[in-house]
Amino acid sequence: MTLSEGFFPAGPKPTVELITRDGYRANIGADQVVRTATSWLTAQKLRAGDKVVLSDHDDVAPWNGEGSEANGYLIGHLVGDGTFGPGGRAYCAIWDNDGDQPVSEYIERAIRDLGVGPTFKGWFSTSNQRRIGTKGLAALARDFGIVRGNKTVTSHVERSSSDFYRGFLRALFDTDGHIEGQSTGSGVSIRLTWIDLDGLRAVQRMLARLGVRSVIRDCHPAGRESFHGYASQASYRLIITGANAARFIREVGFLDRRKAESWTEATRDMRRGFYRKPCTAEVKSVTPLGDRPAYGVSVADVHSYDANGIVMRDCDGQ
């Protein structure tokens, strides 16, 4: 047995960007050994079409970190449908035509738990939304690096506790997620559509750490004209299918009652259970990045680790 040293500086070295067709990517040393479906290869020897192995966190244990599940839900809802307002306040928002009672009640309890002033009255209506917010919510968001102009999935969010992960992801899918398909047709999928590609990649990494694998696909390119006559921004879609969708429901799920009911209805007539895809992803490209600061890592016993969802060998195993 070798005690884990964790990551340590290894000096500048040739680096490559490994990108898979499912969206998983990592900047790693050119000589970093990567697990493929058939062997272990250095990153510089990988070619488009090779299959790399993804981490399977089916038995992942909870981990410590900053933030509770309720904190995560508030911040996820702020990122998904919230806003920053005057007076140093941040607001969660629910559209009038889809206000869901379990969601609104949960958010109000969580905000009150942060601490509110004597004039706080809870939810209030705007022209097309119901909103609720305080300076306390803005302060909580700031603790996770989320401020006006940076309403996305930050590195602080990715370093949070597993409880925070579950609350944060649940809120994102409550606000921006949807369910497609039927078990009797082409299958059921859970989808999240965003224009923030880097944020969506962070969501994919967070899901993978909970054992939920997904793919990211282009939704539509920039410049498509809407019915209002405006040119749209490019958008991207994260898709969860099969056994991974079932795991998402177990690990994260929906608080939004209609989405939870939609999942139940879509899977009601399922006979064969949820199919499991191989735990691999196809390499799209390996691009040299030149010399960059690099780190080594030592992991006891298993001598491998998860690099943004992709299985790598540690220094002691090379």
mmCIF file of C-alpha atoms in Angstrom:
data_model
loop_
_atom_site.group_PDB
_atom_site.id
_atom_site.type_symbol
_atom_site.label_atom_id
_atom_site.label_comp_id
_atom_site.label_asym_id
_atom_site.label_seq_id
_atom_site.Cartn_x
_atom_site.Cartn_y
_atom_site.Cartn_z
ATOM 1 C CA MET A 1 0.000 0.000 0.000
ATOM 2 C CA THR A 2 1.220 3.502 -0.885
ATOM 3 C CA LEU A 3 -0.069 6.502 1.008
ATOM 4 C CA SER A 4 -1.808 9.002 -1.270
ATOM 5 C CA GLU A 5 0.260 12.131 -1.752
ATOM 6 C CA GLY A 6 -2.408 13.869 -3.793
ATOM 7 C CA PHE A 7 -1.339 16.381 -6.444
ATOM 8 C CA PHE A 8 2.121 17.921 -6.474
ATOM 9 C CA PRO A 9 3.937 20.271 -8.902
ATOM 10 C CA ALA A 10 5.777 18.464 -11.703
ATOM 11 C CA GLY A 11 7.181 21.480 -13.569
ATOM 12 C CA PRO A 12 6.366 22.662 -17.106
ATOM 13 C CA LYS A 13 5.791 19.844 -19.596
ATOM 14 C CA PRO A 14 4.162 19.295 -23.016
ATOM 15 C CA THR A 15 0.381 19.402 -22.586
ATOM 16 C CA VAL A 16 -2.579 18.366 -24.748
ATOM 17 C CA GLU A 17 -6.314 19.012 -24.706
ATOM 18 C CA LEU A 18 -8.273 15.759 -24.859
ATOM 19 C CA ILE A 19 -11.874 16.207 -26.048
ATOM 20 C CA THR A 20 -14.509 13.472 -26.387
ATOM 21 C CA ARG A 21 -17.608 13.539 -28.560
ATOM 22 C CA ASP A 22 -19.802 13.337 -25.449
ATOM 23 C CA GLY A 23 -18.390 16.612 -24.097
ATOM 24 C CA TYR A 24 -15.881 15.319 -21.540
ATOM 25 C CA ARG A 25 -12.517 17.070 -21.824
ATOM 26 C CA ALA A 26 -9.279 17.525 -19.909
ATOM 27 C CA ASN A 27 -5.992 19.385 -20.294
ATOM 28 C CA ILE A 28 -3.308 16.840 -19.383
ATOM 29 C CA GLY A 29 0.361 16.050 -19.908
ATOM 30 C CA ALA A 30 1.145 14.556 -23.311
ATOM 31 C CA ASP A 31 2.719 11.601 -21.482
ATOM 32 C CA GLN A 32 -0.253 11.158 -19.132
ATOM 33 C CA VAL A 33 -1.493 7.570 -19.287
ATOM 34 C CA VAL A 34 -5.210 7.279 -20.091
ATOM 35 C CA ARG A 35 -7.357 4.179 -19.773
ATOM 36 C CA THR A 36 -8.976 3.112 -23.042
ATOM 37 C CA ALA A 37 -11.512 0.379 -23.708
ATOM 38 C CA THR A 38 -8.680 -2.036 -24.605
ATOM 39 C CA SER A 39 -5.488 -0.815 -22.895
ATOM 40 C CA TRP A 40 -3.642 2.101 -21.293
ATOM 41 C CA LEU A 41 -2.195 4.701 -23.710
ATOM 42 C CA THR A 42 -0.376 7.991 -23.282
ATOM 43 C CA ALA A 43 -2.517 10.943 -24.301
ATOM 44 C CA GLN A 44 -0.241 11.790 -27.223
ATOM 45 C CA LYS A 45 -0.907 8.355 -28.754
ATOM 46 C CA LEU A 46 -4.697 8.663 -28.638
ATOM 47 C CA ARG A 47 -6.457 9.145 -31.953
ATOM 48 C CA ALA A 48 -9.948 10.259 -32.978
ATOM 49 C CA GLY A 49 -12.306 7.308 -32.654
ATOM 50 C CA ASP A 50 -10.469 5.682 -29.735
ATOM 51 C CA LYS A 51 -12.685 4.878 -26.755
ATOM 52 C CA VAL A 52 -11.576 6.220 -23.364
ATOM 53 C CA VAL A 53 -13.031 4.869 -20.131
ATOM 54 C CA LEU A 54 -15.195 7.161 -17.992
ATOM 55 C CA SER A 55 -15.296 6.947 -14.214
ATOM 56 C CA ASP A 56 -18.212 4.959 -12.827
ATOM 57 C CA HIS A 57 -19.266 6.434 -9.488
ATOM 58 C CA ASP A 58 -22.206 4.087 -8.875
ATOM 59 C CA ASP A 59 -21.068 3.592 -5.276
ATOM 60 C CA VAL A 60 -19.889 7.152 -4.633
ATOM 61 C CA ALA A 61 -19.806 8.105 -0.956
ATOM 62 C CA PRO A 62 -20.932 11.549 0.297
ATOM 63 C CA TRP A 63 -18.131 14.080 0.588
ATOM 64 C CA ASN A 64 -17.655 17.098 2.794
ATOM 65 C CA GLY A 65 -17.403 20.656 1.582
ATOM 66 C CA GLU A 66 -19.045 24.026 1.825
ATOM 67 C CA GLY A 67 -22.804 24.456 1.661
ATOM 68 C CA SER A 68 -25.956 22.531 2.547
ATOM 69 C CA GLU A 69 -28.537 21.024 0.204
ATOM 70 C CA ALA A 70 -30.856 24.003 0.814
ATOM 71 C CA ASN A 71 -27.987 26.415 0.069
ATOM 72 C CA GLY A 72 -27.364 24.541 -3.167
ATOM 73 C CA TYR A 73 -31.016 24.743 -4.189
ATOM 74 C CA LEU A 74 -31.132 28.505 -3.628
ATOM 75 C CA ILE A 75 -27.948 29.100 -5.614
ATOM 76 C CA GLY A 76 -29.020 26.739 -8.403
ATOM 77 C CA HIS A 77 -32.380 28.486 -8.682
ATOM 78 C CA LEU A 78 -30.658 31.885 -8.733
ATOM 79 C CA VAL A 79 -28.370 30.709 -11.563
ATOM 80 C CA GLY A 80 -31.249 29.116 -13.452
ATOM 81 C CA ASP A 81 -34.020 31.709 -13.157
ATOM 82 C CA GLY A 82 -32.919 34.347 -10.668
ATOM 83 C CA THR A 83 -31.515 37.845 -10.874
ATOM 84 C CA PHE A 84 -29.620 40.507 -8.968
ATOM 85 C CA GLY A 85 -31.507 43.664 -8.042
ATOM 86 C CA PRO A 86 -30.996 47.030 -6.367
ATOM 87 C CA GLY A 87 -29.931 47.393 -2.770
ATOM 88 C CA GLY A 88 -27.488 44.485 -2.866
ATOM 89 C CA ARG A 89 -30.249 41.872 -3.101
ATOM 90 C CA ALA A 90 -30.469 38.668 -5.120
ATOM 91 C CA TYR A 91 -33.767 37.080 -6.128
ATOM 92 C CA CYS A 92 -35.095 33.652 -6.990
ATOM 93 C CA ALA A 93 -37.916 33.862 -9.522
ATOM 94 C CA ILE A 94 -40.813 31.688 -10.655
ATOM 95 C CA TRP A 95 -42.758 32.433 -13.821
ATOM 96 C CA ASP A 96 -46.404 33.121 -13.066
ATOM 97 C CA ASN A 97 -47.651 30.461 -15.440
ATOM 98 C CA ASP A 98 -45.584 27.687 -13.867
ATOM 99 C CA GLY A 99 -45.346 28.537 -10.184
ATOM 100 C CA ASP A 100 -45.037 25.265 -8.299
ATOM 101 C CA GLN A 101 -46.054 25.204 -4.630
ATOM 102 C CA PRO A 102 -43.407 22.731 -3.339
ATOM 103 C CA VAL A 103 -40.696 24.808 -5.050
ATOM 104 C CA SER A 104 -41.932 28.170 -3.776
ATOM 105 C CA GLU A 105 -42.423 26.875 -0.223
ATOM 106 C CA TYR A 106 -38.971 25.263 -0.131
ATOM 107 C CA ILE A 107 -37.267 28.417 -1.431
ATOM 108 C CA GLU A 108 -39.022 30.644 1.099
ATOM 109 C CA ARG A 109 -38.071 28.391 4.027
ATOM 110 C CA ALA A 110 -34.449 28.283 2.864
ATOM 111 C CA ILE A 111 -34.272 32.071 2.492
ATOM 112 C CA ARG A 112 -35.819 32.625 5.925
ATOM 113 C CA ASP A 113 -33.209 30.238 7.366
ATOM 114 C CA LEU A 114 -30.502 32.559 6.018
ATOM 115 C CA GLY A 115 -31.975 35.335 8.160
ATOM 116 C CA VAL A 116 -34.432 38.051 7.138
ATOM 117 C CA GLY A 117 -35.305 41.510 8.395
ATOM 118 C CA PRO A 118 -38.563 42.645 10.010
ATOM 119 C CA THR A 119 -39.895 44.075 6.712
ATOM 120 C CA PHE A 120 -39.433 40.831 4.776
ATOM 121 C CA LYS A 121 -42.765 39.719 3.267
ATOM 122 C CA GLY A 122 -41.795 36.735 1.147
ATOM 123 C CA TRP A 123 -42.864 36.392 -2.468
ATOM 124 C CA PHE A 124 -44.056 39.380 -4.488
ATOM 125 C CA SER A 125 -45.339 39.717 -8.057
ATOM 126 C CA THR A 126 -43.819 41.516 -11.045
ATOM 127 C CA SER A 127 -45.387 41.784 -14.503
ATOM 128 C CA ASN A 128 -44.786 38.097 -15.306
ATOM 129 C CA GLN A 129 -42.962 36.561 -12.341
ATOM 130 C CA ARG A 130 -43.095 35.955 -8.632
ATOM 131 C CA ARG A 131 -39.850 36.848 -6.891
ATOM 132 C CA ILE A 132 -38.296 36.459 -3.487
ATOM 133 C CA GLY A 133 -34.917 37.620 -2.316
ATOM 134 C CA THR A 134 -32.744 39.255 0.308
ATOM 135 C CA LYS A 135 -29.253 40.590 0.884
ATOM 136 C CA GLY A 136 -28.592 37.272 2.623
ATOM 137 C CA LEU A 137 -29.160 35.401 -0.643
ATOM 138 C CA ALA A 138 -26.756 37.765 -2.425
ATOM 139 C CA ALA A 139 -24.170 37.183 0.311
ATOM 140 C CA LEU A 140 -24.565 33.405 0.003
ATOM 141 C CA ALA A 141 -24.147 33.637 -3.776
ATOM 142 C CA ARG A 142 -21.051 35.790 -3.326
ATOM 143 C CA ASP A 143 -19.523 33.083 -1.103
ATOM 144 C CA PHE A 144 -19.676 30.789 -4.145
ATOM 145 C CA GLY A 145 -18.286 33.357 -6.602
ATOM 146 C CA ILE A 146 -21.680 34.182 -8.119
ATOM 147 C CA VAL A 147 -22.320 37.903 -8.562
ATOM 148 C CA ARG A 148 -23.970 40.195 -11.074
ATOM 149 C CA GLY A 149 -22.347 39.485 -14.446
ATOM 150 C CA ASN A 150 -21.106 36.052 -13.335
ATOM 151 C CA LYS A 151 -24.277 34.021 -12.848
ATOM 152 C CA THR A 152 -22.869 30.628 -13.772
ATOM 153 C CA VAL A 153 -21.372 27.419 -12.361
ATOM 154 C CA THR A 154 -18.194 28.624 -10.676
ATOM 155 C CA SER A 155 -15.167 26.720 -9.399
ATOM 156 C CA HIS A 156 -16.456 27.440 -5.862
ATOM 157 C CA VAL A 157 -19.670 25.579 -6.703
ATOM 158 C CA GLU A 158 -17.690 22.601 -8.019
ATOM 159 C CA ARG A 159 -15.706 22.440 -4.754
ATOM 160 C CA SER A 160 -18.851 22.305 -2.585
ATOM 161 C CA SER A 161 -20.267 19.371 -0.592
ATOM 162 C CA SER A 162 -22.178 16.486 -2.153
ATOM 163 C CA ASP A 163 -25.322 17.788 -0.419
ATOM 164 C CA PHE A 164 -24.842 21.180 -2.091
ATOM 165 C CA TYR A 165 -24.325 19.394 -5.429
ATOM 166 C CA ARG A 166 -27.689 17.656 -5.145
ATOM 167 C CA GLY A 167 -29.568 20.824 -4.232
ATOM 168 C CA PHE A 168 -27.835 22.906 -6.896
ATOM 169 C CA LEU A 169 -28.414 20.409 -9.716
ATOM 170 C CA ARG A 170 -32.027 19.796 -8.662
ATOM 171 C CA ALA A 171 -32.744 23.512 -8.894
ATOM 172 C CA LEU A 172 -31.085 23.828 -12.327
ATOM 173 C CA PHE A 173 -33.192 21.018 -13.733
ATOM 174 C CA ASP A 174 -36.321 22.383 -12.024
ATOM 175 C CA THR A 175 -35.790 25.718 -13.795
ATOM 176 C CA ASP A 176 -34.297 24.747 -17.171
ATOM 177 C CA GLY A 177 -34.643 20.986 -17.520
ATOM 178 C CA HIS A 178 -37.316 18.926 -19.223
ATOM 179 C CA ILE A 179 -38.214 15.313 -20.023
ATOM 180 C CA GLU A 180 -38.611 13.952 -23.538
ATOM 181 C CA GLY A 181 -39.884 10.671 -24.918
ATOM 182 C CA GLN A 182 -41.816 7.674 -23.670
ATOM 183 C CA SER A 183 -40.681 4.258 -22.499
ATOM 184 C CA THR A 184 -42.838 2.710 -25.226
ATOM 185 C CA GLY A 185 -41.194 4.825 -27.958
ATOM 186 C CA SER A 186 -37.573 5.768 -28.575
ATOM 187 C CA GLY A 187 -36.835 6.050 -24.857
ATOM 188 C CA VAL A 188 -36.967 8.652 -22.112
ATOM 189 C CA SER A 189 -34.340 11.339 -21.617
ATOM 190 C CA ILE A 190 -33.767 14.200 -19.193
ATOM 191 C CA ARG A 191 -32.419 17.355 -20.872
ATOM 192 C CA LEU A 192 -30.975 20.722 -19.910
ATOM 193 C CA THR A 193 -30.598 23.439 -22.571
ATOM 194 C CA TRP A 194 -28.298 26.443 -22.041
ATOM 195 C CA ILE A 195 -26.423 29.053 -24.041
ATOM 196 C CA ASP A 196 -23.587 28.879 -21.474
ATOM 197 C CA LEU A 197 -21.437 26.047 -22.844
ATOM 198 C CA ASP A 198 -18.736 26.307 -20.160
ATOM 199 C CA GLY A 199 -21.445 26.244 -17.484
ATOM 200 C CA LEU A 200 -23.038 23.200 -19.102
ATOM 201 C CA ARG A 201 -19.676 21.419 -19.116
ATOM 202 C CA ALA A 202 -19.373 22.138 -15.394
ATOM 203 C CA VAL A 203 -22.855 20.649 -14.862
ATOM 204 C CA GLN A 204 -21.711 17.541 -16.756
ATOM 205 C CA ARG A 205 -18.682 17.209 -14.460
ATOM 206 C CA MET A 206 -20.839 17.635 -11.357
ATOM 207 C CA LEU A 207 -23.306 15.004 -12.528
ATOM 208 C CA ALA A 208 -20.452 12.599 -13.291
ATOM 209 C CA ARG A 209 -19.186 12.929 -9.714
ATOM 210 C CA LEU A 210 -22.604 11.686 -8.569
ATOM 211 C CA GLY A 211 -22.398 8.739 -10.969
ATOM 212 C CA VAL A 212 -24.660 10.290 -13.636
ATOM 213 C CA ARG A 213 -23.105 10.274 -17.111
ATOM 214 C CA SER A 214 -24.425 12.527 -19.853
ATOM 215 C CA VAL A 215 -23.650 13.873 -23.319
ATOM 216 C CA ILE A 216 -23.533 17.456 -24.593
ATOM 217 C CA ARG A 217 -24.791 18.229 -28.087
ATOM 218 C CA ASP A 218 -25.227 21.394 -30.138
ATOM 219 C CA CYS A 219 -28.859 22.494 -30.011
ATOM 220 C CA HIS A 220 -28.849 25.231 -32.660
ATOM 221 C CA PRO A 221 -26.207 27.611 -34.018
ATOM 222 C CA ALA A 222 -26.005 31.332 -33.416
ATOM 223 C CA GLY A 223 -27.870 33.658 -35.761
ATOM 224 C CA ARG A 224 -31.120 31.734 -36.170
ATOM 225 C CA GLU A 225 -33.941 34.261 -36.410
ATOM 226 C CA SER A 226 -36.704 33.956 -33.835
ATOM 227 C CA PHE A 227 -40.367 34.752 -34.508
ATOM 228 C CA HIS A 228 -39.714 38.143 -32.891
ATOM 229 C CA GLY A 229 -37.112 38.886 -35.548
ATOM 230 C CA TYR A 230 -34.096 38.621 -33.228
ATOM 231 C CA ALA A 231 -30.978 36.614 -34.052
ATOM 232 C CA SER A 232 -30.548 33.929 -31.396
ATOM 233 C CA GLN A 233 -27.398 32.911 -29.567
ATOM 234 C CA ALA A 234 -25.976 29.424 -29.995
ATOM 235 C CA SER A 235 -27.433 26.935 -27.521
ATOM 236 C CA TYR A 236 -26.340 23.540 -26.257
ATOM 237 C CA ARG A 237 -28.127 20.600 -24.716
ATOM 238 C CA LEU A 238 -27.045 18.163 -22.012
ATOM 239 C CA ILE A 239 -28.834 14.810 -22.356
ATOM 240 C CA ILE A 240 -29.162 12.016 -19.785
ATOM 241 C CA THR A 241 -30.587 8.658 -20.921
ATOM 242 C CA GLY A 242 -31.146 5.079 -19.813
ATOM 243 C CA ALA A 243 -29.796 3.910 -16.459
ATOM 244 C CA ASN A 244 -28.135 7.300 -16.003
ATOM 245 C CA ALA A 245 -31.524 9.013 -16.159
ATOM 246 C CA ALA A 246 -32.854 6.620 -13.524
ATOM 247 C CA ARG A 247 -29.801 7.355 -11.368
ATOM 248 C CA PHE A 248 -30.389 11.095 -11.811
ATOM 249 C CA ILE A 249 -33.884 10.640 -10.383
ATOM 250 C CA ARG A 250 -32.460 8.723 -7.379
ATOM 251 C CA GLU A 251 -29.516 11.029 -6.692
ATOM 252 C CA VAL A 252 -30.931 14.439 -7.679
ATOM 253 C CA GLY A 253 -34.564 14.280 -8.803
ATOM 254 C CA PHE A 254 -37.109 17.041 -9.327
ATOM 255 C CA LEU A 255 -38.721 19.165 -6.649
ATOM 256 C CA ASP A 256 -40.962 20.682 -9.330
ATOM 257 C CA ARG A 257 -44.119 18.593 -9.026
ATOM 258 C CA ARG A 258 -45.048 18.672 -12.717
ATOM 259 C CA LYS A 259 -41.629 17.496 -13.840
ATOM 260 C CA ALA A 260 -41.630 14.710 -11.267
ATOM 261 C CA GLU A 261 -45.072 13.656 -12.513
ATOM 262 C CA SER A 262 -43.878 13.889 -16.125
ATOM 263 C CA TRP A 263 -41.067 11.432 -15.351
ATOM 264 C CA THR A 264 -43.476 9.033 -13.642
ATOM 265 C CA GLU A 265 -45.861 9.185 -16.594
ATOM 266 C CA ALA A 266 -43.100 8.760 -19.205
ATOM 267 C CA THR A 267 -41.694 5.650 -17.489
ATOM 268 C CA ARG A 268 -44.967 4.121 -16.304
ATOM 269 C CA ASP A 269 -45.128 1.400 -18.952
ATOM 270 C CA MET A 270 -41.452 0.471 -18.941
ATOM 271 C CA ARG A 271 -41.075 -3.318 -19.158
ATOM 272 C CA ARG A 272 -37.380 -4.086 -19.631
ATOM 273 C CA GLY A 273 -35.877 -1.585 -17.231
ATOM 274 C CA PHE A 274 -33.313 1.076 -18.065
ATOM 275 C CA TYR A 275 -30.561 0.189 -20.512
ATOM 276 C CA ARG A 276 -26.920 0.694 -19.529
ATOM 277 C CA LYS A 277 -24.443 2.138 -22.014
ATOM 278 C CA PRO A 278 -20.754 1.165 -21.909
ATOM 279 C CA CYS A 279 -18.839 3.459 -19.575
ATOM 280 C CA THR A 280 -16.751 4.925 -22.420
ATOM 281 C CA ALA A 281 -16.591 7.990 -24.639
ATOM 282 C CA GLU A 282 -15.177 8.359 -28.139
ATOM 283 C CA VAL A 283 -12.184 10.634 -28.598
ATOM 284 C CA LYS A 284 -12.958 13.617 -30.815
ATOM 285 C CA SER A 285 -9.540 15.271 -30.806
ATOM 286 C CA VAL A 286 -6.186 15.528 -29.032
ATOM 287 C CA THR A 287 -4.659 18.979 -29.536
ATOM 288 C CA PRO A 288 -1.128 20.018 -28.433
ATOM 289 C CA LEU A 289 -1.101 23.068 -26.152
ATOM 290 C CA GLY A 290 2.642 23.510 -25.754
ATOM 291 C CA ASP A 291 4.530 23.493 -22.457
ATOM 292 C CA ARG A 292 2.384 24.356 -19.432
ATOM 293 C CA PRO A 293 2.677 24.003 -15.650
ATOM 294 C CA ALA A 294 1.843 20.404 -14.764
ATOM 295 C CA TYR A 295 1.105 18.318 -11.687
ATOM 296 C CA GLY A 296 1.679 14.719 -10.753
ATOM 297 C CA VAL A 297 -0.607 12.709 -8.501
ATOM 298 C CA SER A 298 -0.243 9.657 -6.266
ATOM 299 C CA VAL A 299 -3.332 7.629 -5.310
ATOM 300 C CA ALA A 300 -3.048 4.722 -2.865
ATOM 301 C CA ASP A 301 -3.938 1.170 -3.922
ATOM 302 C CA VAL A 302 -5.929 1.868 -7.107
ATOM 303 C CA HIS A 303 -3.227 4.066 -8.721
ATOM 304 C CA SER A 304 -5.760 5.815 -10.922
ATOM 305 C CA TYR A 305 -7.968 8.866 -10.676
ATOM 306 C CA ASP A 306 -10.831 10.767 -12.285
ATOM 307 C CA ALA A 307 -9.798 13.695 -14.515
ATOM 308 C CA ASN A 308 -13.019 15.536 -15.382
ATOM 309 C CA GLY A 309 -14.773 12.181 -15.702
ATOM 310 C CA ILE A 310 -11.997 10.342 -17.635
ATOM 311 C CA VAL A 311 -9.936 7.593 -15.966
ATOM 312 C CA MET A 312 -6.176 8.332 -15.780
ATOM 313 C CA ARG A 313 -3.274 6.411 -14.232
ATOM 314 C CA ASP A 314 -1.339 8.030 -11.396
ATOM 315 C CA CYS A 315 2.431 8.503 -11.279
ATOM 316 C CA ASP A 316 3.035 5.399 -9.140
ATOM 317 C CA GLY A 317 1.147 3.215 -11.616
ATOM 318 C CA GLN A 318 3.086 4.368 -14.685
#
